[in-house]
Coordinates of N, CA and C and ligand atoms in Angstrom, one line a residue:
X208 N 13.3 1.0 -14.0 CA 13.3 0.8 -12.6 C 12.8 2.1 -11.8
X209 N 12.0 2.0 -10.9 CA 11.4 3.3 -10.3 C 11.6 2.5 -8.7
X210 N 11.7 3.7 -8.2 CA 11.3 3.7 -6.5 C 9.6 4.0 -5.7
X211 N 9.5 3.2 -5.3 CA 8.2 3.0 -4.4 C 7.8 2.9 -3.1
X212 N 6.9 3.6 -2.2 CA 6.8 3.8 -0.7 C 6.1 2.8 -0.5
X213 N 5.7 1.8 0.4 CA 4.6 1.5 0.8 C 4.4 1.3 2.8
X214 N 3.7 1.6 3.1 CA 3.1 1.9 4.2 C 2.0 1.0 4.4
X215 N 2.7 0.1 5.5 CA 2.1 -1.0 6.0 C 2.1 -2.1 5.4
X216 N 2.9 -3.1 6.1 CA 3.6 -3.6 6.1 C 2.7 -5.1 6.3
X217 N 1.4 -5.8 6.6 CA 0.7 -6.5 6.4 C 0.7 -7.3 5.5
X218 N 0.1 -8.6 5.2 CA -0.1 -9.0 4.5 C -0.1 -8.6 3.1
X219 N -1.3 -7.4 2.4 CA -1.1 -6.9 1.4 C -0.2 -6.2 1.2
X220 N 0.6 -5.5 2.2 CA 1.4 -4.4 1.9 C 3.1 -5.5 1.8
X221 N 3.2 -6.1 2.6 CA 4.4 -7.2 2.0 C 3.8 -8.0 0.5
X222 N 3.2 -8.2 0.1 CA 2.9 -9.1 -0.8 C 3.3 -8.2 -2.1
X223 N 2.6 -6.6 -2.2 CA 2.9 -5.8 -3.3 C 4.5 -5.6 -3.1
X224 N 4.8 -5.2 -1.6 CA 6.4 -4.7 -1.5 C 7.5 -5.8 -2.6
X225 N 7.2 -7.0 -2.0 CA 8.1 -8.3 -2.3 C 8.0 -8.4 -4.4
X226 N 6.8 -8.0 -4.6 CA 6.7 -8.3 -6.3 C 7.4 -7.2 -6.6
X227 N 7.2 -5.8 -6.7 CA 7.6 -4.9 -6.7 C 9.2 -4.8 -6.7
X228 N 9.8 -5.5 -5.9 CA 11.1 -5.7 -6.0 C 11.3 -6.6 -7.0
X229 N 10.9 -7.8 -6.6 CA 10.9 -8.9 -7.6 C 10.8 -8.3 -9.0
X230 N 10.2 -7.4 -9.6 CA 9.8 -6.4 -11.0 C 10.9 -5.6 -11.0
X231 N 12.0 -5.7 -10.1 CA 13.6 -4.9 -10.4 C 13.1 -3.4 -9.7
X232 N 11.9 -3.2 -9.4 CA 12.2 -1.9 -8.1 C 12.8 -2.2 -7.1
X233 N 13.1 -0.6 -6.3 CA 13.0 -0.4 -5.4 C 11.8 -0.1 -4.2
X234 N 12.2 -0.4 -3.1 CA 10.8 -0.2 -2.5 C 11.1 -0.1 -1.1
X235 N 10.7 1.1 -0.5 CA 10.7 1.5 1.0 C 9.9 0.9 1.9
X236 N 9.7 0.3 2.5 CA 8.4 0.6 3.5 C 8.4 0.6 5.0
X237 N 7.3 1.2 5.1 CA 6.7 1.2 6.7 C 6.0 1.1 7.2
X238 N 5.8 0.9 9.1 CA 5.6 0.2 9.0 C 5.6 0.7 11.3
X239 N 4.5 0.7 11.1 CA 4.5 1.9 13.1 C 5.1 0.0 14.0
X240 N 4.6 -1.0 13.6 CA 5.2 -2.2 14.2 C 6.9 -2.8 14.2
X241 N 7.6 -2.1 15.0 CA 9.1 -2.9 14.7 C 9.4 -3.9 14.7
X242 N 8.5 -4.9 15.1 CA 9.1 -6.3 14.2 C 9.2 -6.7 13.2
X243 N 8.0 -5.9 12.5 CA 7.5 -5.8 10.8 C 9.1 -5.6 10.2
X244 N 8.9 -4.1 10.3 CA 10.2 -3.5 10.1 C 11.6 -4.2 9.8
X245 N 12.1 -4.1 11.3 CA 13.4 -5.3 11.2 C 12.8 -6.8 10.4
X246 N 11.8 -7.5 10.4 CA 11.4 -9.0 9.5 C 11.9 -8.7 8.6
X247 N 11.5 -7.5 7.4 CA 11.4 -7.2 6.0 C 12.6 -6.5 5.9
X248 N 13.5 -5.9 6.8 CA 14.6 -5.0 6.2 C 15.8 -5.5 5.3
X249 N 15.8 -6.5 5.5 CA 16.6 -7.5 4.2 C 16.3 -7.7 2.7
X250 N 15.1 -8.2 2.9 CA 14.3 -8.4 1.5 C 13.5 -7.1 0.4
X251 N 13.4 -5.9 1.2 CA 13.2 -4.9 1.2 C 14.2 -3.7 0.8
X252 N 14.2 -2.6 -0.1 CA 15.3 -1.4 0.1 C 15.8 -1.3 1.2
X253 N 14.7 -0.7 1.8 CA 15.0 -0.5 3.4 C 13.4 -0.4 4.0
X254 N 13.4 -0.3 5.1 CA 12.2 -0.3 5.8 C 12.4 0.6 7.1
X255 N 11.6 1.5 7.4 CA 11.5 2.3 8.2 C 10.3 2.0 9.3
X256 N 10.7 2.6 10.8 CA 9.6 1.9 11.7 C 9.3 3.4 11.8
X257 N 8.0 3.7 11.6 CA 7.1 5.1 11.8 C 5.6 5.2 11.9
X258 N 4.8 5.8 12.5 CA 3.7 5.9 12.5 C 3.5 7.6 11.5
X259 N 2.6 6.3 10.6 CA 2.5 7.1 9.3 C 1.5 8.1 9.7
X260 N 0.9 8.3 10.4 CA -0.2 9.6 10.9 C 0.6 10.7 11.5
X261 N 2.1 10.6 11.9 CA 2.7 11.5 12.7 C 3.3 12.3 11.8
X262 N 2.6 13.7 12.0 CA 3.0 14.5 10.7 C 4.9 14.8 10.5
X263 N 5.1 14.9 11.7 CA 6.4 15.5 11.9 C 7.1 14.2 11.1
X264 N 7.1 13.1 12.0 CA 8.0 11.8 11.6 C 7.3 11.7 10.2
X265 N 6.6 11.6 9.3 CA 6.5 11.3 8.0 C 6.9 12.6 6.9
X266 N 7.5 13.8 7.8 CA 7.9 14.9 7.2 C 9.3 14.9 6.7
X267 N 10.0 13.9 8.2 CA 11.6 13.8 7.8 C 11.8 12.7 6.9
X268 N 10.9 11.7 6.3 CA 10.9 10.4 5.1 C 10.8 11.6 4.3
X269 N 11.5 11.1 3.0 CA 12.2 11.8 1.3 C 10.9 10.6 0.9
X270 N 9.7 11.5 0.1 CA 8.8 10.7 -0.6 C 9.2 11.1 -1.7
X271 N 9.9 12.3 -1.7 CA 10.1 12.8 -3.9 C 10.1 12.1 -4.4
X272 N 11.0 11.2 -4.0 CA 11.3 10.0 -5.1 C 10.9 9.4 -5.4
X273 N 9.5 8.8 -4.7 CA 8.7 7.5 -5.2 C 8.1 7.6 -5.9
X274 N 7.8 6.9 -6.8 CA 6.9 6.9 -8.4 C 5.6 7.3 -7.9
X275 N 5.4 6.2 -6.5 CA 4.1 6.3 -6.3 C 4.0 5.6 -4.8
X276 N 3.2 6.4 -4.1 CA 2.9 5.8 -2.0 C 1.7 4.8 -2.1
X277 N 1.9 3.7 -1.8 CA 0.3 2.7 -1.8 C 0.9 2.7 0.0
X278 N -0.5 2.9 0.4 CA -1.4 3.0 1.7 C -1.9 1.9 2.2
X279 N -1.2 0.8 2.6 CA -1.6 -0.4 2.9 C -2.2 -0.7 4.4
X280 N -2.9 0.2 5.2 CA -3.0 0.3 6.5 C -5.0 0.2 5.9
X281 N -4.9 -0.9 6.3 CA -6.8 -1.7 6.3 C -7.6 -1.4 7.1
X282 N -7.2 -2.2 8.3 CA -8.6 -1.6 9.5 C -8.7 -0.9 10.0
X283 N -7.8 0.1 10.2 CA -7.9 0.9 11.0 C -8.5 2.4 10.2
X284 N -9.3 2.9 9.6 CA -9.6 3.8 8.4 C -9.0 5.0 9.4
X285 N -9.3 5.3 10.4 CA -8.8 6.9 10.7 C -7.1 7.0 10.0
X286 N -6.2 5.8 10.5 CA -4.9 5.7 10.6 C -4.9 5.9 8.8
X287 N -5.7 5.0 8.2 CA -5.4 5.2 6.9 C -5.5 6.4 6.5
X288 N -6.8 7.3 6.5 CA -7.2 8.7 6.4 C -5.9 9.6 6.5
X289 N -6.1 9.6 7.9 CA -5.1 10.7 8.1 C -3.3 10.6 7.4
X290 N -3.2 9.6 7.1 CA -1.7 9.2 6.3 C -1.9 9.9 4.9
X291 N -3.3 9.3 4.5 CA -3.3 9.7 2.9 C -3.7 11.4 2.5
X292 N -4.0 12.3 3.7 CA -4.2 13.4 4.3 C -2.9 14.0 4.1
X293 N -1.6 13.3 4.7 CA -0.4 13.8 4.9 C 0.1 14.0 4.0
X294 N 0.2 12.7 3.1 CA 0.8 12.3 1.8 C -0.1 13.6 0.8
X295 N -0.8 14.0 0.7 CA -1.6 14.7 0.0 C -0.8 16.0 0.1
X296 N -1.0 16.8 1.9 CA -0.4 17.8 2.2 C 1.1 17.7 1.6
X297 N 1.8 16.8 1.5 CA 3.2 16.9 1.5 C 3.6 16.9 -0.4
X298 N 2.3 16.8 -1.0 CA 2.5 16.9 -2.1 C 2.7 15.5 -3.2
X299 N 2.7 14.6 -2.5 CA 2.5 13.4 -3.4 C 1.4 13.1 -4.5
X300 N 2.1 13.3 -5.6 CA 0.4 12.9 -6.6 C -0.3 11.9 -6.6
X301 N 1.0 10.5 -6.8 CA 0.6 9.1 -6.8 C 0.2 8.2 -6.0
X302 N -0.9 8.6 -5.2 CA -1.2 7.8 -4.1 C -2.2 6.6 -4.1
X303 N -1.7 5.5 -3.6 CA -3.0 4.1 -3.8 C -3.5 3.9 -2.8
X304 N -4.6 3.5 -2.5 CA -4.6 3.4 -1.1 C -5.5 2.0 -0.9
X305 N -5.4 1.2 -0.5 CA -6.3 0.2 0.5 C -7.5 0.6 1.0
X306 N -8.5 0.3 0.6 CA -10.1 0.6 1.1 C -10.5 -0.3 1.5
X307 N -11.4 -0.3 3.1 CA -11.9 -1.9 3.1 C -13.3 -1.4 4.0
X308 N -13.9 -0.6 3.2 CA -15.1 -0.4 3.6 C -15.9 0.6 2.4
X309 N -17.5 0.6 2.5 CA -17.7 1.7 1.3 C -17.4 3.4 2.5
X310 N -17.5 3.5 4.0 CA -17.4 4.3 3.8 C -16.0 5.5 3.5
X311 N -14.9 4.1 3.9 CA -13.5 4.2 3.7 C -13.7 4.7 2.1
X312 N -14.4 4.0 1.4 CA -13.9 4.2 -0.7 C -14.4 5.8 -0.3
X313 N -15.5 6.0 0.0 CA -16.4 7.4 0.0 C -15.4 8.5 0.4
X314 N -14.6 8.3 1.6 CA -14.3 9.7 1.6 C -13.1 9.5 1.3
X315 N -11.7 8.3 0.6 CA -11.1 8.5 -0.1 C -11.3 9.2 -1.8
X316 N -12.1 8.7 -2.2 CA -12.4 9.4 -3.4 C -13.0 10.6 -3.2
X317 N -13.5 11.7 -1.9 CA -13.6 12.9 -1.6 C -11.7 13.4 -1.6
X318 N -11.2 12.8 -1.2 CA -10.0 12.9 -0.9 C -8.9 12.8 -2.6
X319 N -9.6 12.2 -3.6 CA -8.8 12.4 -5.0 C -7.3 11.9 -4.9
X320 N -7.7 10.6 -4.2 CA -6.4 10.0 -4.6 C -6.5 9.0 -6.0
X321 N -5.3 8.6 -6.3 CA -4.9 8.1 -7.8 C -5.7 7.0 -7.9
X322 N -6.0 5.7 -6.8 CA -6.5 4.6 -7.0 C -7.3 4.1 -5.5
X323 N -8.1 3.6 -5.5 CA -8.3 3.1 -4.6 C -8.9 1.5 -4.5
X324 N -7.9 0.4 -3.7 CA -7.9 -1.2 -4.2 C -8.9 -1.6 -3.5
X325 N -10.0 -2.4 -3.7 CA -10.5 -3.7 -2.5 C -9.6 -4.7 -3.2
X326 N -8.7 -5.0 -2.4 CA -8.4 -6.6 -2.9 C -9.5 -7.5 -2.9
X327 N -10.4 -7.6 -1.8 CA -11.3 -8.9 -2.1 C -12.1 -9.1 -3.4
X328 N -13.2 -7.8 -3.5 CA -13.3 -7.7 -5.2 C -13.1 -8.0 -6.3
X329 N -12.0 -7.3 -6.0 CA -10.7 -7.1 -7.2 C -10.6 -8.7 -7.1
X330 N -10.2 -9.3 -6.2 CA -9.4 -10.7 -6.7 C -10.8 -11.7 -7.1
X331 N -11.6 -11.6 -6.7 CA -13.1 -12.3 -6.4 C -13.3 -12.2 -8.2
X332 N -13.1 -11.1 -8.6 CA -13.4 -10.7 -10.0 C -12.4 -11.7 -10.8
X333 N -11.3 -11.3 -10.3 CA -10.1 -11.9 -11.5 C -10.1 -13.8 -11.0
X334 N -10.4 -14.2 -9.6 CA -11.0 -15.7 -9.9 C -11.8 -16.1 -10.5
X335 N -13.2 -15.1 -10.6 CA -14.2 -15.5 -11.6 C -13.9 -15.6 -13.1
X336 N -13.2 -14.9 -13.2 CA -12.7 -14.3 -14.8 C -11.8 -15.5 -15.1
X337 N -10.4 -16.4 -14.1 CA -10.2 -17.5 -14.4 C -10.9 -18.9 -14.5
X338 N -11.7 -18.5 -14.0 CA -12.9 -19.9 -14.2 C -13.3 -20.3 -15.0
X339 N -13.4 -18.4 -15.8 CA -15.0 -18.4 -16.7 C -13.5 -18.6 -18.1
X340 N -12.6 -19.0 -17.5 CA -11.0 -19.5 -19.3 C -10.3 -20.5 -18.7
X341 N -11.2 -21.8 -18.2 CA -10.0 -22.8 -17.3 C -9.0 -23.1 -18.7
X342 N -8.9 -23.0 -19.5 CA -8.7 -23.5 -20.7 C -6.9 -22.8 -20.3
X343 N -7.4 -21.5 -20.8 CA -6.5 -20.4 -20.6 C -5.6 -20.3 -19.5
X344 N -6.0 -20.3 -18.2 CA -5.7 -21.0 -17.1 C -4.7 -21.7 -16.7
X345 N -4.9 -22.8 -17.7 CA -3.9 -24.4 -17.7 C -2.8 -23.7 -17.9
X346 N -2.8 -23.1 -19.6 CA -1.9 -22.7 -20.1 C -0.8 -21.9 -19.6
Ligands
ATP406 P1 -3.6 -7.2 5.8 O1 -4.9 -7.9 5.5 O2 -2.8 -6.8 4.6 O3 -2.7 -8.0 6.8 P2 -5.2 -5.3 7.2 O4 -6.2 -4.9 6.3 O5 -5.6 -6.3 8.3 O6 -3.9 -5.9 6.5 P3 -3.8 -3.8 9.2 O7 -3.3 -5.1 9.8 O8 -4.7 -2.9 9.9 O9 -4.5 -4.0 7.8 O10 -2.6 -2.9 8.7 C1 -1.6 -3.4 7.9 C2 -0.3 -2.9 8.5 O11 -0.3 -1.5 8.7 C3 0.1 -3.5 9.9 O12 1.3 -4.2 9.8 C4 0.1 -2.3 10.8 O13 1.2 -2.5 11.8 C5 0.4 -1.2 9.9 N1 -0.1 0.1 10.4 C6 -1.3 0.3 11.1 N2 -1.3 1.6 11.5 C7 -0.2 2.2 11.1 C8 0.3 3.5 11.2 N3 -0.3 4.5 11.8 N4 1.6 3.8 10.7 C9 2.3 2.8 10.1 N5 1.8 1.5 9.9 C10 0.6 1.2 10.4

């Protein structure tokens, strides 16, 4: 069992949060919208309402602990940037981050973080890949 941050609290970022637990973790997240927040604080470790770009307020969150921070803040790339900027300064090795543009991938990977996801790709690939084994699939 390991503990896990995730930031942002959207679609993709509840979807990993909720498996992640489901997989017997723990899992934080946040999440600058307080309705997000309070929705998920049940289902969730806990969930914290903060704007992940604010150096100060992301200084008093305890990241030590988390295996690993996935960066789930999509359209907005400055908001993502600067979070995964923070997370860097503050010493986190394990960082994932959400890309949803080439020039978001470009200067994340200037940036040397651990992973960087397109879900659309990524899943576009692994539907193809079930197509190309309906067999496998069924099963
Ligand atoms: P999805 O497709 O997963 O719903 P998306 O790619 O459209 O997400 P956004 O909706 O931009 O991405 O961001 C996902 C979440 O990140 C939102 O719930 C939003 O409130 C949150 N978020 C955006 N900016 C910040 C920030 N500065 N600090 C914390 N959370 C943020």
């Amino acid at each position: 069992m390991a503990h896990f941050t995730v930031i942002g609290l959207g679609r993709f970022g509840i979807t990993a949060s909720l498996e992640l637990m489901h997989l017997g973790h723990t899992v934080t997240g946040i999440d600058i919208d307080e309705k997000l927040a309070e929705q998920y604080a049940a289902e969730l470790t806990q969930t914290l309402i903060c704007d992940a770009t604010d150096e100060r307020a992301m200084a008093e969150i305890s990241l030590a602990n988390s295996e690993a921070v996935l960066v789930a803040i999509g359209e907005d790339m400055q908001a993502s940037l600067l979070c995964t900027l923070l997370l860097k300064n503050q010493g986190v090795t394990q960082i994932w981050v959400k890309a949803n543009s080439t020039a978001h991938h470009t200067i994340l990977s200037k940036l040397g973080v651990s992973r960087i996801i397109h879900p659309e790709e990524e899943m576009g690939a692994r539907v193809a890949q079930a197509l190309n084994y309906p067999m496998v699939n069924d099963y």
